[in-house]
mmCIF file of C-alpha atoms in Angstrom:
data_model
loop_
_atom_site.group_PDB
_atom_site.id
_atom_site.type_symbol
_atom_site.label_atom_id
_atom_site.label_comp_id
_atom_site.label_asym_id
_atom_site.label_seq_id
_atom_site.Cartn_x
_atom_site.Cartn_y
_atom_site.Cartn_z
ATOM 1 C CA GLU A 1271 -61.459 58.174 47.593
ATOM 2 C CA LYS A 1272 -59.745 60.849 45.517
ATOM 3 C CA GLN A 1273 -56.643 60.575 47.680
ATOM 4 C CA SER A 1274 -56.642 56.787 47.298
ATOM 5 C CA ALA A 1275 -56.990 57.008 43.561
ATOM 6 C CA TYR A 1276 -54.158 59.563 43.361
ATOM 7 C CA THR A 1277 -51.834 57.323 45.458
ATOM 8 C CA VAL A 1278 -52.449 54.276 43.282
ATOM 9 C CA SER A 1279 -51.819 56.345 40.157
ATOM 10 C CA CYS A 1280 -48.497 57.611 41.537
ATOM 11 C CA VAL A 1281 -47.358 54.111 42.518
ATOM 12 C CA LYS A 1282 -48.137 52.791 39.046
ATOM 13 C CA SER A 1283 -46.336 55.731 37.515
ATOM 14 C CA GLN A 1284 -43.217 55.107 39.669
ATOM 15 C CA ARG A 1285 -43.199 51.398 38.787
ATOM 16 C CA GLY A 1286 -43.458 52.297 35.144
ATOM 17 C CA LEU A 1287 -40.348 54.472 35.486
ATOM 18 C CA ILE A 1288 -38.322 52.022 37.635
ATOM 19 C CA ILE A 1289 -38.462 49.103 35.182
ATOM 20 C CA PRO A 1290 -37.214 51.003 32.102
ATOM 21 C CA GLY A 1291 -34.654 52.745 34.267
ATOM 22 C CA SER A 1292 -33.287 49.424 35.527
ATOM 23 C CA ILE A 1293 -33.023 48.095 31.986
ATOM 24 C CA LEU A 1294 -31.223 51.246 30.875
ATOM 25 C CA ALA A 1295 -28.803 51.053 33.808
ATOM 26 C CA ALA A 1296 -28.029 47.395 33.071
ATOM 27 C CA ALA A 1297 -27.367 48.247 29.440
ATOM 28 C CA ILE A 1298 -24.969 51.008 30.438
ATOM 29 C CA VAL A 1299 -23.080 48.628 32.722
ATOM 30 C CA LEU A 1300 -22.739 46.040 29.929
ATOM 31 C CA VAL A 1301 -21.544 48.699 27.500
ATOM 32 C CA ALA A 1302 -18.843 49.656 29.969
ATOM 33 C CA ILE A 1303 -17.789 46.165 31.080
ATOM 34 C CA VAL A 1304 -17.739 44.219 27.775
ATOM 35 C CA PRO A 1305 -15.084 46.386 26.073
ATOM 36 C CA ILE A 1306 -12.944 46.231 29.216
ATOM 37 C CA TYR A 1307 -13.084 42.419 29.133
ATOM 38 C CA PHE A 1308 -12.122 42.086 25.501
ATOM 39 C CA ILE A 1309 -9.459 44.815 25.638
ATOM 40 C CA ALA A 1310 -7.766 44.093 28.949
ATOM 41 C CA VAL A 1311 -8.788 40.781 30.485
ATOM 42 C CA LYS A 1312 -9.064 38.332 27.566
ATOM 43 C CA PRO A 1313 -5.732 39.187 25.868
ATOM 44 C CA LYS A 1314 -3.874 38.590 29.125
ATOM 45 C CA SER A 1315 -5.595 35.245 29.546
ATOM 46 C CA SER A 1316 -4.776 34.181 25.963
ATOM 47 C CA SER A 1317 -1.184 35.318 26.362
ATOM 48 C CA SER A 1318 -0.848 33.323 29.539
ATOM 49 C CA ASN A 1319 -2.197 30.193 27.859
ATOM 50 C CA ASN A 1320 -0.037 30.611 24.759
ATOM 51 C CA SER A 1321 3.131 31.142 26.775
ATOM 52 C CA SER A 1322 2.967 27.536 27.917
ATOM 53 C CA VAL A 1323 3.314 26.311 24.276
ATOM 54 C CA PRO A 1324 6.818 26.515 22.759
ATOM 55 C CA PRO A 1325 6.973 28.575 19.538
ATOM 56 C CA SER A 1326 8.239 25.566 17.635
ATOM 57 C CA SER A 1327 8.707 22.019 18.710
ATOM 58 C CA PRO A 1328 9.573 18.825 16.855
ATOM 59 C CA THR A 1329 6.583 16.693 16.042
ATOM 60 C CA SER A 1330 6.338 13.008 16.770
ATOM 61 C CA THR A 1331 4.634 10.395 14.647
ATOM 62 C CA LEU A 1332 2.941 7.231 15.843
ATOM 63 C CA THR A 1333 4.536 3.874 15.233
ATOM 64 C CA SER A 1334 2.563 0.804 14.128
ATOM 65 C CA SER A 1335 2.144 -0.122 17.798
ATOM 66 C CA GLY A 1336 0.505 3.207 18.556
ATOM 67 C CA GLN A 1337 3.486 4.484 20.534
ATOM 68 C CA PRO A 1338 4.883 7.932 19.682
ATOM 69 C CA ALA A 1339 8.158 7.795 17.765
ATOM 70 C CA SER A 1340 11.038 10.070 18.614
ATOM 71 C CA ALA A 1341 11.113 13.425 16.863
ATOM 72 C CA VAL A 1342 13.106 13.484 13.637
ATOM 73 C CA VAL A 1343 15.213 16.439 12.527
ATOM 74 C CA ILE A 1344 14.262 17.229 8.932
ATOM 75 C CA THR A 1345 16.479 20.224 8.145
ATOM 76 C CA GLY A 1346 19.727 21.848 9.194
ATOM 77 C CA GLY A 1347 22.707 23.934 8.212
ATOM 78 C CA ASP A 1348 26.459 24.109 8.662
ATOM 79 C CA GLY A 1349 27.680 22.222 11.715
ATOM 80 C CA GLY A 1350 24.453 20.301 12.281
ATOM 81 C CA ALA A 1351 24.157 16.553 12.538
ATOM 82 C CA VAL A 1352 22.642 14.467 9.744
ATOM 83 C CA THR A 1353 21.264 10.996 10.387
ATOM 84 C CA THR A 1354 21.391 8.659 7.406
ATOM 85 C CA GLU A 1355 18.999 5.863 6.491
ATOM 86 C CA ASN A 1356 21.137 3.232 8.208
ATOM 87 C CA GLY A 1357 21.232 5.235 11.464
ATOM 88 C CA THR A 1358 24.782 6.568 11.201
ATOM 89 C CA THR A 1359 25.395 10.279 11.669
ATOM 90 C CA PHE A 1360 27.825 12.813 10.292
ATOM 91 C CA THR A 1361 28.335 16.559 10.612
ATOM 92 C CA TYR A 1362 26.994 18.648 7.759
ATOM 93 C CA SER A 1363 29.787 21.003 6.722
ATOM 94 C CA ASN A 1364 28.650 23.788 4.409
ATOM 95 C CA PRO A 1365 30.144 27.242 5.109
ATOM 96 C CA PHE A 1366 28.324 28.719 2.109
ATOM 97 C CA GLY A 1367 24.888 29.122 3.656
ATOM 98 C CA GLY A 1368 23.395 25.904 2.351
ATOM 99 C CA ALA A 1369 20.630 24.016 4.126
ATOM 100 C CA TRP A 1370 19.568 20.409 3.693
ATOM 101 C CA TYR A 1371 15.964 19.263 3.979
ATOM 102 C CA TRP A 1372 14.559 15.760 4.102
ATOM 103 C CA ASP A 1373 11.219 14.723 5.565
ATOM 104 C CA PRO A 1374 10.274 11.046 5.027
ATOM 105 C CA GLN A 1375 6.631 12.091 5.346
ATOM 106 C CA ASP A 1376 7.077 14.637 2.551
ATOM 107 C CA PRO A 1377 9.667 13.067 0.206
ATOM 108 C CA PHE A 1378 9.046 15.437 -2.714
ATOM 109 C CA ASN A 1379 9.646 18.609 -0.724
ATOM 110 C CA ASN A 1380 12.063 20.966 -2.504
ATOM 111 C CA ASN A 1381 13.055 23.331 0.317
ATOM 112 C CA ALA A 1382 16.755 22.396 0.272
ATOM 113 C CA GLN A 1383 19.322 24.945 -0.886
ATOM 114 C CA ALA A 1384 22.881 24.082 -1.913
ATOM 115 C CA GLN A 1385 24.449 27.479 -1.130
ATOM 116 C CA SER A 1386 23.321 31.022 -0.451
ATOM 117 C CA TRP A 1387 24.033 32.011 -4.066
ATOM 118 C CA THR A 1388 22.043 29.081 -5.457
ATOM 119 C CA LEU A 1389 18.256 29.243 -5.570
ATOM 120 C CA PRO A 1390 16.508 26.552 -3.503
ATOM 121 C CA LEU A 1391 14.915 23.757 -5.465
ATOM 122 C CA ASN A 1392 11.445 25.194 -4.977
ATOM 123 C CA GLN A 1393 12.432 28.158 -7.166
ATOM 124 C CA ALA A 1394 13.040 27.865 -10.900
ATOM 125 C CA PHE A 1395 16.697 27.925 -11.925
ATOM 126 C CA ARG A 1396 17.363 30.801 -14.350
ATOM 127 C CA PHE A 1397 19.594 29.358 -17.035
ATOM 128 C CA GLY A 1398 21.813 32.070 -18.470
ATOM 129 C CA ALA A 1399 21.513 34.164 -15.313
ATOM 130 C CA ASP A 1400 22.244 31.819 -12.394
ATOM 131 C CA LYS A 1401 25.703 30.295 -12.277
ATOM 132 C CA ILE A 1402 26.243 26.567 -12.620
ATOM 133 C CA PHE A 1403 29.034 24.998 -10.593
ATOM 134 C CA GLY A 1404 28.821 21.390 -11.644
ATOM 135 C CA VAL A 1405 30.530 18.057 -11.382
ATOM 136 C CA ASN A 1406 30.218 15.045 -13.661
ATOM 137 C CA LEU A 1407 29.533 11.802 -11.812
ATOM 138 C CA GLY A 1408 30.700 9.714 -14.728
ATOM 139 C CA GLY A 1409 31.807 6.293 -13.576
ATOM 140 C CA SER A 1410 29.236 6.120 -10.806
ATOM 141 C CA LEU A 1411 26.224 4.456 -12.426
ATOM 142 C CA THR A 1412 28.076 3.917 -15.694
ATOM 143 C CA THR A 1413 31.348 2.204 -14.937
ATOM 144 C CA GLU A 1414 34.370 3.477 -16.803
ATOM 145 C CA PRO A 1415 38.050 2.491 -16.675
ATOM 146 C CA VAL A 1416 38.895 5.973 -15.352
ATOM 147 C CA SER A 1417 38.604 7.541 -11.899
ATOM 148 C CA TRP A 1418 36.254 10.430 -11.186
ATOM 149 C CA TYR A 1419 35.576 10.309 -7.487
ATOM 150 C CA PRO A 1420 37.305 13.208 -5.675
ATOM 151 C CA PHE A 1421 36.226 12.517 -2.115
ATOM 152 C CA ASP A 1422 37.295 8.986 -1.261
ATOM 153 C CA SER A 1423 40.644 7.671 -2.442
ATOM 154 C CA HIS A 1424 39.579 4.011 -2.370
ATOM 155 C CA ALA A 1425 36.439 4.508 -4.456
ATOM 156 C CA PHE A 1426 37.876 4.305 -7.957
ATOM 157 C CA ALA A 1427 36.176 2.610 -10.882
ATOM 158 C CA PRO A 1428 39.515 1.223 -12.166
ATOM 159 C CA ALA A 1429 39.556 -1.110 -9.149
ATOM 160 C CA LEU A 1430 36.725 -2.988 -10.825
ATOM 161 C CA TYR A 1431 38.729 -3.250 -14.014
ATOM 162 C CA GLN A 1432 42.022 -4.244 -12.406
ATOM 163 C CA LYS A 1433 40.512 -7.592 -11.513
ATOM 164 C CA TYR A 1434 39.505 -8.124 -15.137
ATOM 165 C CA PRO A 1435 42.254 -6.727 -17.385
ATOM 166 C CA GLN A 1436 40.449 -7.926 -20.510
ATOM 167 C CA ALA A 1437 37.570 -5.497 -19.845
ATOM 168 C CA ILE A 1438 37.701 -2.197 -21.717
ATOM 169 C CA ASP A 1439 34.213 -0.811 -20.946
ATOM 170 C CA GLY A 1440 31.053 -1.498 -18.975
ATOM 171 C CA TRP A 1441 29.826 -4.129 -21.427
ATOM 172 C CA THR A 1442 32.968 -6.238 -21.399
ATOM 173 C CA LEU A 1443 33.333 -5.728 -17.636
ATOM 174 C CA SER A 1444 29.865 -7.192 -17.090
ATOM 175 C CA GLN A 1445 30.720 -10.126 -19.338
ATOM 176 C CA ALA A 1446 33.894 -10.817 -17.346
ATOM 177 C CA MET A 1447 32.106 -10.546 -14.011
ATOM 178 C CA ALA A 1448 29.279 -12.834 -15.105
ATOM 179 C CA ALA A 1449 31.826 -15.441 -16.191
ATOM 180 C CA ASP A 1450 33.656 -15.259 -12.866
ATOM 181 C CA ALA A 1451 32.347 -18.195 -10.822
ATOM 182 C CA LEU A 1452 34.889 -17.850 -8.034
ATOM 183 C CA SER A 1453 34.051 -16.509 -4.574
ATOM 184 C CA GLY A 1454 33.562 -12.762 -4.774
ATOM 185 C CA GLY A 1455 32.847 -12.909 -8.484
ATOM 186 C CA GLY A 1456 29.620 -12.447 -10.426
ATOM 187 C CA LEU A 1457 27.556 -9.411 -11.339
ATOM 188 C CA SER A 1458 26.689 -8.752 -7.678
ATOM 189 C CA GLN A 1459 30.019 -6.919 -7.490
ATOM 190 C CA LEU A 1460 28.376 -4.072 -9.375
ATOM 191 C CA GLU A 1461 25.735 -3.532 -6.706
ATOM 192 C CA THR A 1462 28.436 -3.464 -4.036
ATOM 193 C CA TYR A 1463 30.107 -0.765 -6.082
ATOM 194 C CA TYR A 1464 26.875 1.251 -6.427
ATOM 195 C CA LYS A 1465 26.287 1.091 -2.680
ATOM 196 C CA MET A 1466 29.751 2.462 -2.018
ATOM 197 C CA LEU A 1467 29.347 5.422 -4.393
ATOM 198 C CA ILE A 1468 25.763 6.564 -3.897
ATOM 199 C CA THR A 1469 25.913 7.648 -0.259
ATOM 200 C CA ASP A 1470 24.243 10.441 1.651
ATOM 201 C CA GLN A 1471 27.439 12.024 2.906
ATOM 202 C CA ASP A 1472 28.979 12.225 -0.562
ATOM 203 C CA PHE A 1473 26.193 14.477 -1.793
ATOM 204 C CA ALA A 1474 26.487 16.611 1.338
ATOM 205 C CA GLU A 1475 30.196 17.061 0.662
ATOM 206 C CA ILE A 1476 29.478 18.094 -2.928
ATOM 207 C CA THR A 1477 27.397 21.046 -1.724
ATOM 208 C CA GLY A 1478 30.034 21.780 0.920
ATOM 209 C CA ALA A 1479 32.554 22.113 -1.899
ATOM 210 C CA GLY A 1480 30.442 24.895 -3.447
ATOM 211 C CA LEU A 1481 28.915 22.835 -6.270
ATOM 212 C CA ASN A 1482 25.251 23.031 -7.211
ATOM 213 C CA PHE A 1483 24.775 20.860 -10.328
ATOM 214 C CA LEU A 1484 25.349 17.177 -11.071
ATOM 215 C CA CYS A 1485 25.736 15.485 -14.410
ATOM 216 C CA ILE A 1486 24.829 11.797 -14.124
ATOM 217 C CA PRO A 1487 25.515 9.673 -17.209
ATOM 218 C CA LEU A 1488 23.117 6.745 -17.517
ATOM 219 C CA PRO A 1489 23.347 3.611 -19.655
ATOM 220 C CA TYR A 1490 20.215 2.520 -21.469
ATOM 221 C CA TRP A 1491 20.010 -0.664 -19.379
ATOM 222 C CA VAL A 1492 19.111 1.422 -16.342
ATOM 223 C CA ILE A 1493 15.508 0.910 -17.523
ATOM 224 C CA GLU A 1494 15.613 -2.519 -19.105
ATOM 225 C CA VAL A 1495 18.093 -5.297 -19.736
ATOM 226 C CA ARG A 1496 17.264 -7.177 -22.903
ATOM 227 C CA SER A 1497 17.900 -10.822 -23.676
ATOM 228 C CA GLY A 1498 21.521 -11.553 -24.391
ATOM 229 C CA GLU A 1499 22.869 -8.434 -22.685
ATOM 230 C CA PRO A 1500 25.358 -9.014 -19.862
ATOM 231 C CA SER A 1501 24.304 -6.123 -17.614
ATOM 232 C CA LEU A 1502 22.985 -6.575 -14.072
ATOM 233 C CA PRO A 1503 19.167 -6.404 -14.366
ATOM 234 C CA LYS A 1504 16.643 -4.569 -12.169
ATOM 235 C CA THR A 1505 19.267 -2.936 -9.985
ATOM 236 C CA LEU A 1506 20.649 0.272 -11.452
ATOM 237 C CA TRP A 1507 17.274 2.044 -11.385
ATOM 238 C CA THR A 1508 17.180 1.722 -7.587
ATOM 239 C CA TYR A 1509 20.459 3.574 -7.225
ATOM 240 C CA LEU A 1510 19.435 6.249 -9.707
ATOM 241 C CA LEU A 1511 16.406 6.987 -7.520
ATOM 242 C CA LYS A 1512 18.648 7.025 -4.469
ATOM 243 C CA ALA A 1513 20.945 9.544 -6.187
ATOM 244 C CA ILE A 1514 17.947 11.750 -7.023
ATOM 245 C CA GLN A 1515 16.750 11.529 -3.410
ATOM 246 C CA CYS A 1516 20.166 12.546 -2.065
ATOM 247 C CA ALA A 1517 20.409 15.402 -4.562
ATOM 248 C CA ARG A 1518 16.976 16.701 -3.521
ATOM 249 C CA LYS A 1519 17.959 16.477 0.139
ATOM 250 C CA TYR A 1520 20.938 18.806 -0.345
ATOM 251 C CA GLY A 1521 19.525 21.153 -2.982
ATOM 252 C CA LEU A 1522 21.482 19.796 -5.960
ATOM 253 C CA ARG A 1523 20.082 19.961 -9.474
ATOM 254 C CA ILE A 1524 20.685 17.126 -11.925
ATOM 255 C CA ASN A 1525 21.401 16.889 -15.620
ATOM 256 C CA LEU A 1526 20.685 13.318 -16.704
ATOM 257 C CA ASN A 1527 22.877 12.292 -19.613
ATOM 258 C CA PHE A 1528 21.625 9.255 -21.551
#
């Protein structure tokens, strides 16, 4: 009986030691394996997964039909292609380190920079410290009987006045156009003129010439045409906004001159 009691006591004692020992051994194994997984195995797995994703890729938007649209280039530098609103393309020529930026989904973005020596639009211009290299676009939105346009030999304001020799300024030119009932006459000639002058490529060429500031003279009827005034109504404002959009795209700052 004593021997039997001693044997049972030993067995219970051994079981009591085996269970805690197993738990301790399992804990030691986990302590050893877990750091190895996080240090060696998991980083390799993440690296392998990430390597299949390009570091940067153009994004596509969905059209109204739910189909993905083709990726649109929203920025570029010297030698890159620029696609205009009407689908035509031209080569952006700016050897001075400028970069254009235009994202239709983010139209107020100011990342564009005219030249390397000009702060991008998203940084405040330091008047008195930063240099201004400007050009006056007089004769663009405010017609004048003088030429200003340096980039296209056929785009001269005097051509508007040659047809109406009695006109001496924008007011009398509008009066003469409004009175012209012949084919090709009328105030609609002014909008044709605005379309020719306010173009995407023109603003790109301004930055490519090393300029960073625009002065745009505006007549008061850009906002409202009052009764009895001969000016073309509800038109000029559209082309002012287009000029501002083009200037933002190429990093040009504007001085509006009323």
